[in-house]
Structures are given as C-alpha cells and as structure tokens.
C-alpha positions as a LaTeX table, in Angstrom:
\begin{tabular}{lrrr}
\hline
Residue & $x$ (\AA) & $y$ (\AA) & $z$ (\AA) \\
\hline
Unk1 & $-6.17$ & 52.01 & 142.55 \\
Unk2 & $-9.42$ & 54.17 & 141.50 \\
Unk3 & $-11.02$ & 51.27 & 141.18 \\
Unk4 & $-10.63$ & 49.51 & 144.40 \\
Unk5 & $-11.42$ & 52.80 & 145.77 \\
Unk6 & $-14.76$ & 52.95 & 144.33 \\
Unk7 & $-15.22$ & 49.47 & 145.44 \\
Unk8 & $-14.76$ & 49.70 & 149.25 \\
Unk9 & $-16.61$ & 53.06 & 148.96 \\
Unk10 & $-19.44$ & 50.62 & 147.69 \\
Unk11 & $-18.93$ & 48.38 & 150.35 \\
Unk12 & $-19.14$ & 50.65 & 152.86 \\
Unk13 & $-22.48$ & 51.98 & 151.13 \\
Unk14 & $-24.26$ & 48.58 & 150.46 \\
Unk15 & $-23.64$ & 47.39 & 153.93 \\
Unk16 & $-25.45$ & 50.12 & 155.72 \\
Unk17 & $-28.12$ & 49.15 & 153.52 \\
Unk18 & $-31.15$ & 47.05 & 154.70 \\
Unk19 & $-31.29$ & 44.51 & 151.11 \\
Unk20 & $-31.40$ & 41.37 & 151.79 \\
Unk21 & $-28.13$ & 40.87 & 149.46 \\
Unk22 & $-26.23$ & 44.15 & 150.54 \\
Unk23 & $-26.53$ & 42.91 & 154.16 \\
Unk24 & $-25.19$ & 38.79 & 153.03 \\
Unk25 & $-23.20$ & 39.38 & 150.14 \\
Unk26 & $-21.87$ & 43.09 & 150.15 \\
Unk27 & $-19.69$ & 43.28 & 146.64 \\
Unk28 & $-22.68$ & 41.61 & 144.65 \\
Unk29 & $-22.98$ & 44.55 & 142.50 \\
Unk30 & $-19.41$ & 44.46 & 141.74 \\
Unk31 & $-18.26$ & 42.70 & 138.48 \\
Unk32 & $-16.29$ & 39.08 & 140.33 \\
Unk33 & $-13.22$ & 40.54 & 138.30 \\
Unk34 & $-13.44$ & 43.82 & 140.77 \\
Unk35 & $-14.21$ & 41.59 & 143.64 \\
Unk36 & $-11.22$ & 39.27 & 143.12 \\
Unk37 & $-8.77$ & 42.82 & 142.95 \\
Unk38 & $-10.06$ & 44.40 & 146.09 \\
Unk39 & $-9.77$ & 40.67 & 147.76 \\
Unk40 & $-6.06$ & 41.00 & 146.52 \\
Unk41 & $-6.26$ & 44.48 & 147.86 \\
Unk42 & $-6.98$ & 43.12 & 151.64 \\
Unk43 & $-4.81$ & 40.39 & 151.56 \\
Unk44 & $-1.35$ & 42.63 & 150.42 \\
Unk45 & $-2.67$ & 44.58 & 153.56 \\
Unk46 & $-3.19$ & 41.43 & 156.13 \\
Unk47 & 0.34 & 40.44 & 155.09 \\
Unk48 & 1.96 & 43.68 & 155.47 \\
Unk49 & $-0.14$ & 44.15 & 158.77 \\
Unk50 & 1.52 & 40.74 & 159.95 \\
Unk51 & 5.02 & 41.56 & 158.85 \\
Unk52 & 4.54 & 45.16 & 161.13 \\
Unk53 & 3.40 & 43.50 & 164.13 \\
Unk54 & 6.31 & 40.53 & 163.62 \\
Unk55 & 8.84 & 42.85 & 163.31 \\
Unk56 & 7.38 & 44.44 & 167.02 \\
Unk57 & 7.79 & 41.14 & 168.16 \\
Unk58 & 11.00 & 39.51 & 167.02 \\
Unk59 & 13.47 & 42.50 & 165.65 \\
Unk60 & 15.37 & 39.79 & 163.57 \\
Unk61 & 13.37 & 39.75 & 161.25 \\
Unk62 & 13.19 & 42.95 & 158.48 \\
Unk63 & 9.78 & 43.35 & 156.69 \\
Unk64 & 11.68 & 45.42 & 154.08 \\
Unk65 & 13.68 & 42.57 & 153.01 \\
Unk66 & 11.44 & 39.92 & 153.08 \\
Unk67 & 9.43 & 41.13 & 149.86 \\
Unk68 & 7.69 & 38.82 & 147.70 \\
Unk69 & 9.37 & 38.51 & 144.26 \\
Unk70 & 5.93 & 38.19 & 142.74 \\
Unk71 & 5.01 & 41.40 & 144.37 \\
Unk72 & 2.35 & 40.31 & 146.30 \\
Unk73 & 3.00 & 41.22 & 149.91 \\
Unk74 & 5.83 & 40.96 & 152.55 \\
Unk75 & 6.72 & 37.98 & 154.46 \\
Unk76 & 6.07 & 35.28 & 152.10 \\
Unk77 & 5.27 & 34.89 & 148.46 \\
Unk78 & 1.65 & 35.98 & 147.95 \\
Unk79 & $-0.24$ & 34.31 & 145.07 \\
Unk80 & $-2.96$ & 36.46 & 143.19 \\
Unk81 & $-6.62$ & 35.55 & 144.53 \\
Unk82 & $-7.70$ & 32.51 & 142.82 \\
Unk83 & $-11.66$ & 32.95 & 140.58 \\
Unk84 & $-13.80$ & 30.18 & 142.49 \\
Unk85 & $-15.59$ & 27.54 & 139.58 \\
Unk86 & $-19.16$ & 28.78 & 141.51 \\
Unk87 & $-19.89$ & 32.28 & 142.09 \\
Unk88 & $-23.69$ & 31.65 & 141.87 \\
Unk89 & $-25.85$ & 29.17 & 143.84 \\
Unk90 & $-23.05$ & 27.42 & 145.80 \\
Unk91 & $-23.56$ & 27.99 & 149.19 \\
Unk92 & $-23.96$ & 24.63 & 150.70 \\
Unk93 & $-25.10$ & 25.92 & 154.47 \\
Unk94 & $-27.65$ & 28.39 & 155.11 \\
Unk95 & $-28.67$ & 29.91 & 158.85 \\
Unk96 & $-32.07$ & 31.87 & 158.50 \\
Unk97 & $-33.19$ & 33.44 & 161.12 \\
Unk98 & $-37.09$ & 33.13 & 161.55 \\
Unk99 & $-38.41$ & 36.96 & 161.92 \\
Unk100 & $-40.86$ & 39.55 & 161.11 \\
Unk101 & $-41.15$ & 39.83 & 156.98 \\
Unk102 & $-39.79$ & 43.70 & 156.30 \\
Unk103 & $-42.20$ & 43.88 & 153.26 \\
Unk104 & $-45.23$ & 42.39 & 154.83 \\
Unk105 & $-44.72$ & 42.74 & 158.57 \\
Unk106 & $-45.78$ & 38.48 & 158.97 \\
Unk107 & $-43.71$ & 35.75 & 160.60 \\
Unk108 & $-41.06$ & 34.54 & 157.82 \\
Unk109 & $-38.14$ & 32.46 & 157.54 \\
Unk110 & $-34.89$ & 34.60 & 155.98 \\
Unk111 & $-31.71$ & 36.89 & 156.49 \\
Unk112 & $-31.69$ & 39.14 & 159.47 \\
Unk113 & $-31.28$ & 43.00 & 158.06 \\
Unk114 & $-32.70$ & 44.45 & 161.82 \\
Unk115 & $-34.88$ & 44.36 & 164.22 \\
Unk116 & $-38.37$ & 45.23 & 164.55 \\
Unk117 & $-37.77$ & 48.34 & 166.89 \\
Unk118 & $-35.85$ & 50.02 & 164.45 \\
Unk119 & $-38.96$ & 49.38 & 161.74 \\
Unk120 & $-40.69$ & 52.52 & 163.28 \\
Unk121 & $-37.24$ & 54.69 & 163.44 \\
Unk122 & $-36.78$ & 54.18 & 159.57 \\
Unk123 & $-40.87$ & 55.12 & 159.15 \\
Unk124 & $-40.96$ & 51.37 & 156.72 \\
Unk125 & $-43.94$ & 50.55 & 159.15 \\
Unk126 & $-45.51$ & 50.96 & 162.60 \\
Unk127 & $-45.64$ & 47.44 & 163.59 \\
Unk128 & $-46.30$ & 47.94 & 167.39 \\
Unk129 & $-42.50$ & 47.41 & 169.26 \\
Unk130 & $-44.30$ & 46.50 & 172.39 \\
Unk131 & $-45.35$ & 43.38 & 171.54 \\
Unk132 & $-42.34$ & 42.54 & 168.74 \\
Unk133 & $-39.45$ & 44.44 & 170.38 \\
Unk134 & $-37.18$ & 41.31 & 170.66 \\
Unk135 & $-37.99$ & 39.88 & 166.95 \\
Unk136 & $-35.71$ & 40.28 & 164.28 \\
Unk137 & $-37.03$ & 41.42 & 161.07 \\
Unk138 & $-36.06$ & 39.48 & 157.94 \\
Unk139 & $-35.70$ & 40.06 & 153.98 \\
Unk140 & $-36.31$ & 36.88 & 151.66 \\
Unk141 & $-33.26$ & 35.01 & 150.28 \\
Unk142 & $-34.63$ & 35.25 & 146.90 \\
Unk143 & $-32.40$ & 37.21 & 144.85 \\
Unk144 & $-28.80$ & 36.66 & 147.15 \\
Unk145 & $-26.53$ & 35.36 & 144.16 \\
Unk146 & $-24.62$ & 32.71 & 146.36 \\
Unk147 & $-27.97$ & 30.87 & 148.14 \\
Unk148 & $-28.76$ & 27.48 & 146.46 \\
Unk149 & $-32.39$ & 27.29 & 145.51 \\
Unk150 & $-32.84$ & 24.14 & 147.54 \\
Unk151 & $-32.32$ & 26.21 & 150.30 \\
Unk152 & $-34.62$ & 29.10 & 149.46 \\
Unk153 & $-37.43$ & 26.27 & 148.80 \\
Unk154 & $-36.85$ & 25.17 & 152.80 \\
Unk155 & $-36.59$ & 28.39 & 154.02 \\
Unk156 & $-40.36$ & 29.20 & 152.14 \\
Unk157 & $-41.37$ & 26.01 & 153.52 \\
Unk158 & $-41.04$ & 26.66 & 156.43 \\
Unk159 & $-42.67$ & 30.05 & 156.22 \\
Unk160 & $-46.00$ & 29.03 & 155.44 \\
Unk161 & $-45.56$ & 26.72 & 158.59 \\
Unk162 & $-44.89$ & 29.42 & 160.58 \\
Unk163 & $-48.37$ & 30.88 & 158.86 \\
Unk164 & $-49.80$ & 27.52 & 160.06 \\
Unk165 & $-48.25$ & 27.81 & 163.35 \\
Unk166 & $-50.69$ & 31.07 & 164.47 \\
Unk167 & $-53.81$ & 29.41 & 164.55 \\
Unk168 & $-51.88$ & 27.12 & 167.28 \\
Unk169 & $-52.39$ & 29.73 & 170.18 \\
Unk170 & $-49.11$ & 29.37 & 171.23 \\
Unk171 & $-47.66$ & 31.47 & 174.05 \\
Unk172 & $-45.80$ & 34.33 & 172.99 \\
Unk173 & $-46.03$ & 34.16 & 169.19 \\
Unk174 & $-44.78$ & 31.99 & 166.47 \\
Unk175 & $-41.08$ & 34.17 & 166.33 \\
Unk176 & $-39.04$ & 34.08 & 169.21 \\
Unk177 & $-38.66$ & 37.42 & 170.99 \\
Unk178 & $-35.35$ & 38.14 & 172.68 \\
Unk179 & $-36.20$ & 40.49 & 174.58 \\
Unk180 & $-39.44$ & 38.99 & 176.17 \\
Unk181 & $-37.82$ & 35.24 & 175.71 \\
Unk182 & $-40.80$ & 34.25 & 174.73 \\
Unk183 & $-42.15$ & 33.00 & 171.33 \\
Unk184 & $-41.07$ & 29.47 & 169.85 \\
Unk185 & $-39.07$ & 29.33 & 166.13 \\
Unk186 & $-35.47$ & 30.71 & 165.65 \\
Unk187 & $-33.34$ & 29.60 & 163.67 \\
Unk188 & $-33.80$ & 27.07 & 160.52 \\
Unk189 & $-30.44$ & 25.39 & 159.06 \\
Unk190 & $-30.27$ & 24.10 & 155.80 \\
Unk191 & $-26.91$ & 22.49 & 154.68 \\
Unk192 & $-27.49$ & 20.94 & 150.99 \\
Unk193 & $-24.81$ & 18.98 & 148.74 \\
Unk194 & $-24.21$ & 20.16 & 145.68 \\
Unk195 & $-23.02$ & 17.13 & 144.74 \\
Unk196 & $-24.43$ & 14.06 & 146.29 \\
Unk197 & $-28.11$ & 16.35 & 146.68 \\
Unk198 & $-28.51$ & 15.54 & 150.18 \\
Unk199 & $-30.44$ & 18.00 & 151.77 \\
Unk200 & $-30.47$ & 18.48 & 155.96 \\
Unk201 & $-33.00$ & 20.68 & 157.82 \\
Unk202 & $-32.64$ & 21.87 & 160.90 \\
Unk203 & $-35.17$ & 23.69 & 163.42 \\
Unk204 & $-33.80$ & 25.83 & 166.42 \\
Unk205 & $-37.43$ & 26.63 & 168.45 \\
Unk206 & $-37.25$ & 28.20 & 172.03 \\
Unk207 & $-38.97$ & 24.91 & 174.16 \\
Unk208 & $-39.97$ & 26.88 & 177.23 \\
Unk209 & $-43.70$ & 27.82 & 176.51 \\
Unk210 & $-44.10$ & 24.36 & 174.21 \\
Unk211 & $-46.23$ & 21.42 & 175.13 \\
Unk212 & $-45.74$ & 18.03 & 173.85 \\
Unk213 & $-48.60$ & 18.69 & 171.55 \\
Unk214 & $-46.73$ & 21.35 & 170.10 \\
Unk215 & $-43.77$ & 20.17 & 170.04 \\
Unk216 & $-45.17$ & 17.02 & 168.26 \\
Unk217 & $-46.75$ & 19.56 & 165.69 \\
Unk218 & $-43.64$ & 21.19 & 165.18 \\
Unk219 & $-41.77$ & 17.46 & 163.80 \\
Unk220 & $-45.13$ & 16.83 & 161.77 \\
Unk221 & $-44.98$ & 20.21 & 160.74 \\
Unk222 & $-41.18$ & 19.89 & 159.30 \\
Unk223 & $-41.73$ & 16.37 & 157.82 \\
Unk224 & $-44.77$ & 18.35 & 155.69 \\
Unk225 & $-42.22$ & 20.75 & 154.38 \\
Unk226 & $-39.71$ & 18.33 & 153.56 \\
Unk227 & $-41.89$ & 16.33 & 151.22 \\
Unk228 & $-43.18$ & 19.42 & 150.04 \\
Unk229 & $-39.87$ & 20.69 & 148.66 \\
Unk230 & $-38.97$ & 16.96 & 147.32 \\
Unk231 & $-42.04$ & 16.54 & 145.10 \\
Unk232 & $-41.10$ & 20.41 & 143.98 \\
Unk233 & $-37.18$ & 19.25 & 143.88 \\
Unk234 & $-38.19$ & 15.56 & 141.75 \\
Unk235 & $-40.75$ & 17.99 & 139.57 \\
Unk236 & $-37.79$ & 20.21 & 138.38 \\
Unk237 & $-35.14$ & 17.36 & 137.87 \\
Unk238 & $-37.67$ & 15.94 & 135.95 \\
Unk239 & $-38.01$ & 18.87 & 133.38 \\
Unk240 & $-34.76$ & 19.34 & 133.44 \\
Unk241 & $-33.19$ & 15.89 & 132.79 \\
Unk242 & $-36.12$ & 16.74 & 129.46 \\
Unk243 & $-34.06$ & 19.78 & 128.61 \\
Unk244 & $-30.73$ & 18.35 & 128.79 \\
Unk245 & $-28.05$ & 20.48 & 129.75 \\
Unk246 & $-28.33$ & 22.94 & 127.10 \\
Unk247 & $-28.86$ & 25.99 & 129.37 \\
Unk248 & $-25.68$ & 27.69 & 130.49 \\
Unk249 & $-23.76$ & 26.61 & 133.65 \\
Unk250 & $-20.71$ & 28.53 & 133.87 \\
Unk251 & $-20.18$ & 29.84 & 137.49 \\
Unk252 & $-23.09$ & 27.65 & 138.84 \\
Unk253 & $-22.38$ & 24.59 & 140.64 \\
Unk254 & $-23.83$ & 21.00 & 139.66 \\
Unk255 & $-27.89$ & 20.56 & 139.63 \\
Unk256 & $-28.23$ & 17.06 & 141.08 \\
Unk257 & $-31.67$ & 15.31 & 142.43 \\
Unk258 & $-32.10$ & 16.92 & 145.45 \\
Unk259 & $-33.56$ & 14.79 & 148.37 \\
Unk260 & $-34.41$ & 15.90 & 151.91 \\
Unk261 & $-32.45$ & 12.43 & 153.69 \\
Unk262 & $-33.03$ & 14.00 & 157.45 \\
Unk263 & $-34.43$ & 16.68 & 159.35 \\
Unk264 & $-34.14$ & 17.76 & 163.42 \\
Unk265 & $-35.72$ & 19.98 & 165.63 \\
Unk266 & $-33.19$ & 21.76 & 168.63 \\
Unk267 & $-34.69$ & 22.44 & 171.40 \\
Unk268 & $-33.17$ & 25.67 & 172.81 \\
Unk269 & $-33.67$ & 27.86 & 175.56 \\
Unk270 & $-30.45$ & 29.70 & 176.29 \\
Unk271 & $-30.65$ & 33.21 & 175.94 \\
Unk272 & $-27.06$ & 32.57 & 173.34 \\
Unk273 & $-27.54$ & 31.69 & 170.30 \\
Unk274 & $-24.91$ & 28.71 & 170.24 \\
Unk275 & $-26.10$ & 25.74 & 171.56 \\
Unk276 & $-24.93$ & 24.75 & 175.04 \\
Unk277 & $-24.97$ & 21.50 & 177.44 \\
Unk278 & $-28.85$ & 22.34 & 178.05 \\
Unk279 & $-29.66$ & 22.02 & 174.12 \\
Unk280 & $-30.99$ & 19.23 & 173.20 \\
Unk281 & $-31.37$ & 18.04 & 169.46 \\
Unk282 & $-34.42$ & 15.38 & 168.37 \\
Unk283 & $-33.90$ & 13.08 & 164.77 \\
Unk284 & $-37.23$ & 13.68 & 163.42 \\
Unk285 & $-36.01$ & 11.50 & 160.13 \\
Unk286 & $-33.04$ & 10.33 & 158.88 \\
Unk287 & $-30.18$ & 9.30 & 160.30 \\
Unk288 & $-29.23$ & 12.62 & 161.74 \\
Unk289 & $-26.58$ & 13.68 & 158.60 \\
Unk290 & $-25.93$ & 14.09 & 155.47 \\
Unk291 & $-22.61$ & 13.45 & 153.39 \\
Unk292 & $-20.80$ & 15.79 & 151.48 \\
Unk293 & $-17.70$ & 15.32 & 148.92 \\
Unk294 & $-14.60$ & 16.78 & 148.26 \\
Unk295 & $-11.95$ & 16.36 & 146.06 \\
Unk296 & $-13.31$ & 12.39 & 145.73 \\
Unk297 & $-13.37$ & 11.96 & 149.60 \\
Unk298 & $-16.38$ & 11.19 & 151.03 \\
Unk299 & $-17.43$ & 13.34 & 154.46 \\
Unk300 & $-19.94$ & 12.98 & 157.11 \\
Unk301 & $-21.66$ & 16.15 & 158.02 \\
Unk302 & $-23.56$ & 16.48 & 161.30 \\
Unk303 & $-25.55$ & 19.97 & 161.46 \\
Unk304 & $-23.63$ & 21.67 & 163.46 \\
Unk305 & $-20.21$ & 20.71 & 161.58 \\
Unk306 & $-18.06$ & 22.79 & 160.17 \\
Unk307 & $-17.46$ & 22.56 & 156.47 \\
Unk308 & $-16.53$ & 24.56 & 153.52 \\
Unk309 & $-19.42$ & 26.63 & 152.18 \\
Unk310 & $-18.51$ & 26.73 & 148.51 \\
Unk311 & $-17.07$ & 23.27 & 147.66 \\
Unk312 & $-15.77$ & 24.62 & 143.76 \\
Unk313 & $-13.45$ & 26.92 & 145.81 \\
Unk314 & $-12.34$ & 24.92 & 148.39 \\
Unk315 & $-11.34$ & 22.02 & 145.53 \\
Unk316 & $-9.07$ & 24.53 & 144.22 \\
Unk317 & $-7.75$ & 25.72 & 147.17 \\
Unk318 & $-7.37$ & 22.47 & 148.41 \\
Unk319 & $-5.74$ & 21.47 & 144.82 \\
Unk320 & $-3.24$ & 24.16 & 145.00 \\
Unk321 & $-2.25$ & 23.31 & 148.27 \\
Unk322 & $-1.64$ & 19.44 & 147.47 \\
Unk323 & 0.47 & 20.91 & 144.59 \\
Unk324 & 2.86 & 23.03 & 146.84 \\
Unk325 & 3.35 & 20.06 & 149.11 \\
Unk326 & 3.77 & 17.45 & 146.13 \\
Unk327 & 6.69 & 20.11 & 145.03 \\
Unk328 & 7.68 & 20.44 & 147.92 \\
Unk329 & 9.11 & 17.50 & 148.50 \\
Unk330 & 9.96 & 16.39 & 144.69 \\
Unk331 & 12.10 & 19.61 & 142.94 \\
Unk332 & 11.25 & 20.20 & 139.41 \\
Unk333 & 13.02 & 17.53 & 137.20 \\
Unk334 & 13.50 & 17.20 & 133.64 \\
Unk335 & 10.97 & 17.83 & 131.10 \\
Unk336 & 11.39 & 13.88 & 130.37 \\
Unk337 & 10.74 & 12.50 & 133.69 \\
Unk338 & 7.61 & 14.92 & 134.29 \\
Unk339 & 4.92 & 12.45 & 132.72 \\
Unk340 & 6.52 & 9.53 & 135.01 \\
Unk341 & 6.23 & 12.28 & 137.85 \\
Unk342 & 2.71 & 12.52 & 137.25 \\
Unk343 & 1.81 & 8.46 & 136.74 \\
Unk344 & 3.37 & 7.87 & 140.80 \\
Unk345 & 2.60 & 11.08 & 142.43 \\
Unk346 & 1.74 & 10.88 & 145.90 \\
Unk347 & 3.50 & 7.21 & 145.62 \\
Unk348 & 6.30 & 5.93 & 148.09 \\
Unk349 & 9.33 & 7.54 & 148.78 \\
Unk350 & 7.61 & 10.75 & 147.08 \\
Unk351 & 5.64 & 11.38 & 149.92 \\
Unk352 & 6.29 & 13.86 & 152.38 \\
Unk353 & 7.23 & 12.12 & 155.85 \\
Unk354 & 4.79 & 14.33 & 157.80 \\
Unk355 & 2.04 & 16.39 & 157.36 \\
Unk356 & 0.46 & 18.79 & 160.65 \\
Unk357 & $-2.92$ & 19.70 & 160.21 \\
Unk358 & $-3.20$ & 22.75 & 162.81 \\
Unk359 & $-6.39$ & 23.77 & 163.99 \\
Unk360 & $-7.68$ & 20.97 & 161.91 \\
Unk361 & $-11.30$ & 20.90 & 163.28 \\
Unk362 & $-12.90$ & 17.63 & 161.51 \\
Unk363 & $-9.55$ & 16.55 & 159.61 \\
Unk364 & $-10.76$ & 17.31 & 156.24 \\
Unk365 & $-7.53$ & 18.93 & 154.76 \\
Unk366 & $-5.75$ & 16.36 & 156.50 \\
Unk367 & $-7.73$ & 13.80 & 154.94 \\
Unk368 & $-7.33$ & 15.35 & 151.53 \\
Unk369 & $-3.51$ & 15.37 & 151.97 \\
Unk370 & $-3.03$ & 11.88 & 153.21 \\
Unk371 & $-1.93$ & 10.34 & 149.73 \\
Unk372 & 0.92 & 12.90 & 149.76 \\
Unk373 & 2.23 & 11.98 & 153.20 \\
Unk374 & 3.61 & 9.24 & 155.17 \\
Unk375 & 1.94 & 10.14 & 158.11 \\
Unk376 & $-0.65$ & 12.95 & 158.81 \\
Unk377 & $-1.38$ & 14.48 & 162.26 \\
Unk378 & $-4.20$ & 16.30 & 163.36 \\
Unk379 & $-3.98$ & 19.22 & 166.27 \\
Unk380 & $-7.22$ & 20.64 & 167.61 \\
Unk381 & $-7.97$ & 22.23 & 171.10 \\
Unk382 & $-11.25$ & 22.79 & 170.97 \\
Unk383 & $-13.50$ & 19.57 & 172.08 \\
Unk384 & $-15.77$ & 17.84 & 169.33 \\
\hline
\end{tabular}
C-alpha cells in the first residue's frame, strides 16, 4: 500500500510536468513491476465503483456477496494485470502535433506539453504571444520509452520540412495557429507495423491560405521525407542483419525492414480537430493503407482506423480471452484427453454457437474469435 501511494503521488507530480515523457507516458520512471500493481490498484477500484453504482440501480444484487474468490474485486472474478511482451518501442500509431520547439522556440514536429502563451508565464522564453498565441509548443519524442524509432525518424523528417517550408512565404506561418486560424501544418500521423514494417504517414495542414503551388510542395515535400527515412531505415537493417541478433530484445518488439508503402496529406479547415464531411484526404503514394497483423490474421489499416497500439499486449489479451471462451464451452476433462483437446480445439461441435462482438468497431476481436465459434456477430452504432 506505501508503495502505490508513492506511485500516484508520482503521477500526480510527473504530469504537471512539461517533459516530453511525463506529459505521454506518466509512470515511466516507475519500475513496470510498480506500474503493473498500481494498474491492479485502479482496476479493484473501477470494479468496486461499478458494483456501488449497480447496486443503486438494481437492489437485487449485493456487492458484498459477489466477491471475487481470487480477491481481486467485486462483481466478477478479477485476474491480476497481465506484463505486456513490449514495454519499449511498441507503439504502432503516433499523433504529433506540429508546434513551436520548447528548447529552441522553431517550428517542430512532436508531443504537445502547452502552448506558446504560457512560454512567457513559466519565464522558459519570451517568444512574442502576439504573433504565436494559437501555436502549441512541442517537446521531441526522443527519449518517450513506448515511441517506435520509425516514428521519431518521420516526425524529424518532417521537421526540417517545416524548416524548408519558411522560405515559402506562406500566409500565416508554417504552424497552424488556433487562435488566428491561420498558418498551414497540424498534425502528422504515423502508424508503423511492427511486424510486417509498413510504415503510413499522414499530414493534417489547414488548406485555407494554400495555393495549389503549395499545396503541390507540401506532397513533394512528404515524398522527400519518406525516402529520406527509408534509405536511413534500409541503412540500419543493413548493419543490423551484420550484427545478428546478439543485442538484447527483451521488452522490445520485432525490428523488421521498415518501408514507407503510402503517405497522404488531409486537407483540414475545421476549427475541431477530428475530421468532418468538409475534410478531404489526397493519396500522395501508395495505396492509401497499410496492413497490420495479429494473432496470424491479417488487417487492413486505413489512417484514421482504430487499432491496438501495442500489438504484444493485445496478442495476450486477445489469447486469454480465446482461452476463457474455448473453456467455456469445453469443461476441464481428464488429464488423458487434454492433448486430444488441444489437436481439435476450435474444431466442430467444440465451438461455441455464438459469439457478440459489442461495440466491435472494425471486427478485429471478432475476427480473432471466429475459429472458436459457429457464428460471430458484430454490433456497432457508430457509422464507418
């Protein structure tokens, strides 16, 4: 208990912090061991929160005797927080936000940690609010423990475009100001596959004050960075296919041949940061997606998709939960027939005769659970 009370008192500290990682990844300084117990710690209170507000709602049912007999929580047996297989590098979708550098006060590509008013409040720098107000101001992703480095190469890309970008003259300034509405880059999404290396690039600009010229820049300007970080990427696969696979990988996701296979520009002028019916989205190269895998099955990603972030966790997650419903619907037998159990899981009459994937977005646990069901439906409400 002392120690998960020095942990959210940590928490608390490192996120009123302005580092990049205190800001993206709060419990980085805390040992994954501590991070997995105060995890633990919030989801005994979610489930006991739950059982409290059922109990309001339907006074059948009695918190106090629907304890877990592993301890866990109320309500429902509560496993112990699985450890992910990648703690480090794994994040396979990155949204930068294109800003004012907090070091060096330039246009850069990286992690919001405030805005450029507040620069002159904290006395880091006098950079003059009237003319970057609206900006955000950004902190490198160099250094944040769960950022690929395929991503981090796009991201500095795409920075020394923007350095390109202010000899353009463009109207308004190279970083879009939210206040003014003025400016042109925003956002730049990077989704890469840890395990197939695709890489996807995505640029949100603000369209109003571009001309086809610069618009046309922009696409010649992304196709540039792309190759850029692909010699870099083939360079370093290169070396270390030399190596071998000597140096220690425990916690880190594969290190395929990363390739950039497509890249858009958005073009966005709503004042929200979502896209809406008035966004429209150009295919600068590529066919417009990338695929991603997962537990063998092979998925389609469009950019604005939703997906899991860290594949190593989701496979176990995802492996647990094809266990529960394989037991589920075969009770534990014999030690003798357990190897025969094993051979024709997911076969036949073991299968469960329905499976409902709620909320299932895109299908993909659906998908993933299909060879343990006769028949899998998928319930969404919100429109593709």
């Amino acid at each position: 208990e002392d120690d998960l009370k020095k942990v959210r008192v940590a928490v608390t500290i490192l996120r009123r912090a302005r580092d990049c990682r205190s800001v993206t990844t709060p419990l980085w300084r805390v040992p994954y061991e501590g991070q997995l117990r105060y995890k633990m710690s919030l989801a005994r209170g979610q489930i006991k929160k739950l059982a409290r507000q059922l109990t309001k709602l339907y006074k059948p049912i009695d918190s106090d005797n629907h304890k877990s007999p592993m301890g866990g929580g109320r309500l429902c047996p509560l496993d112990n927080v699985g450890p992910s297989p990648w703690i480090y590098g794994y994040r396979n979708k990155c949204e930068f936000a294109a800003g004012i550098d907090v070091q060096t006060s330039k246009p850069m590509i990286g992690f919001t940690v405030g805005t450029v008013k507040n620069r002159v409040q904290d006395g880091v720098s006098n950079v003059g609010t009237a003319d970057n107000g609206g900006c955000v101001r950004v902190a490198s992703a160099k250094g944040c423990p769960h950022i690929a480095n395929p991503a981090i190469d796009v991201a500095d890309a795409i920075t020394r475009m923007l350095i390109d970008m202010e000899s353009w003259g463009l109207n308004g300034g190279v970083v879009y100001d939210k206040v003014k509405t003025k400016g042109c880059m925003r956002m730049v999404i990077v989704r890469c596959s840890m395990l197939t290396g695709e890489v996807m690039v995505l640029l949100q600009v603000f369209p109003t004050d571009l001309t086809e010229e610069h618009q046309k820049m922009i696409e010649k300007g992304l196709i540039k960075a792309c190759r850029e970080c692909d010699e870099k990427w083939s360079r370093e696969f290169s070396q270390q296919s030399k190596k071998g696979n000597d140096e220690k990988t425990n916690g880190y996701p594969p290190s395929p041949k990363f390739k950039a296979v497509t890249g858009l520009v958005q073009l966005h002028a709503s004042l929200m940061e979502l896209p809406d019916k008035t966004t429209r989205t150009k295919i600068v190269f590529g066919p417009g997606y990338l695929y991603e895998e997962l537990l063998g099955v092979k998925f389609r990603i469009s950019p604005t998709a939703f997906f899991q972030v860290n594949v190593g966790a989701a496979e176990s997650l995802f492996s647990s939960v094809r266990k529960w419903l394989f037991e589920a619907n075969n009770p534990p037998k014999s030690k003798k027939s357990e190897k025969s159990e094993e051979k024709n899981e997911g076969e036949g009459g073991q299968r469960l005769p329905v499976v409902l994937d709620v909320c299932c977005g895109t299908g993909a646990i659906g998908l993933l659970m299909a060879k343990y069901a006769s028949k899998v439906f998928g319930l969404e409400l919100v429109a593709a």
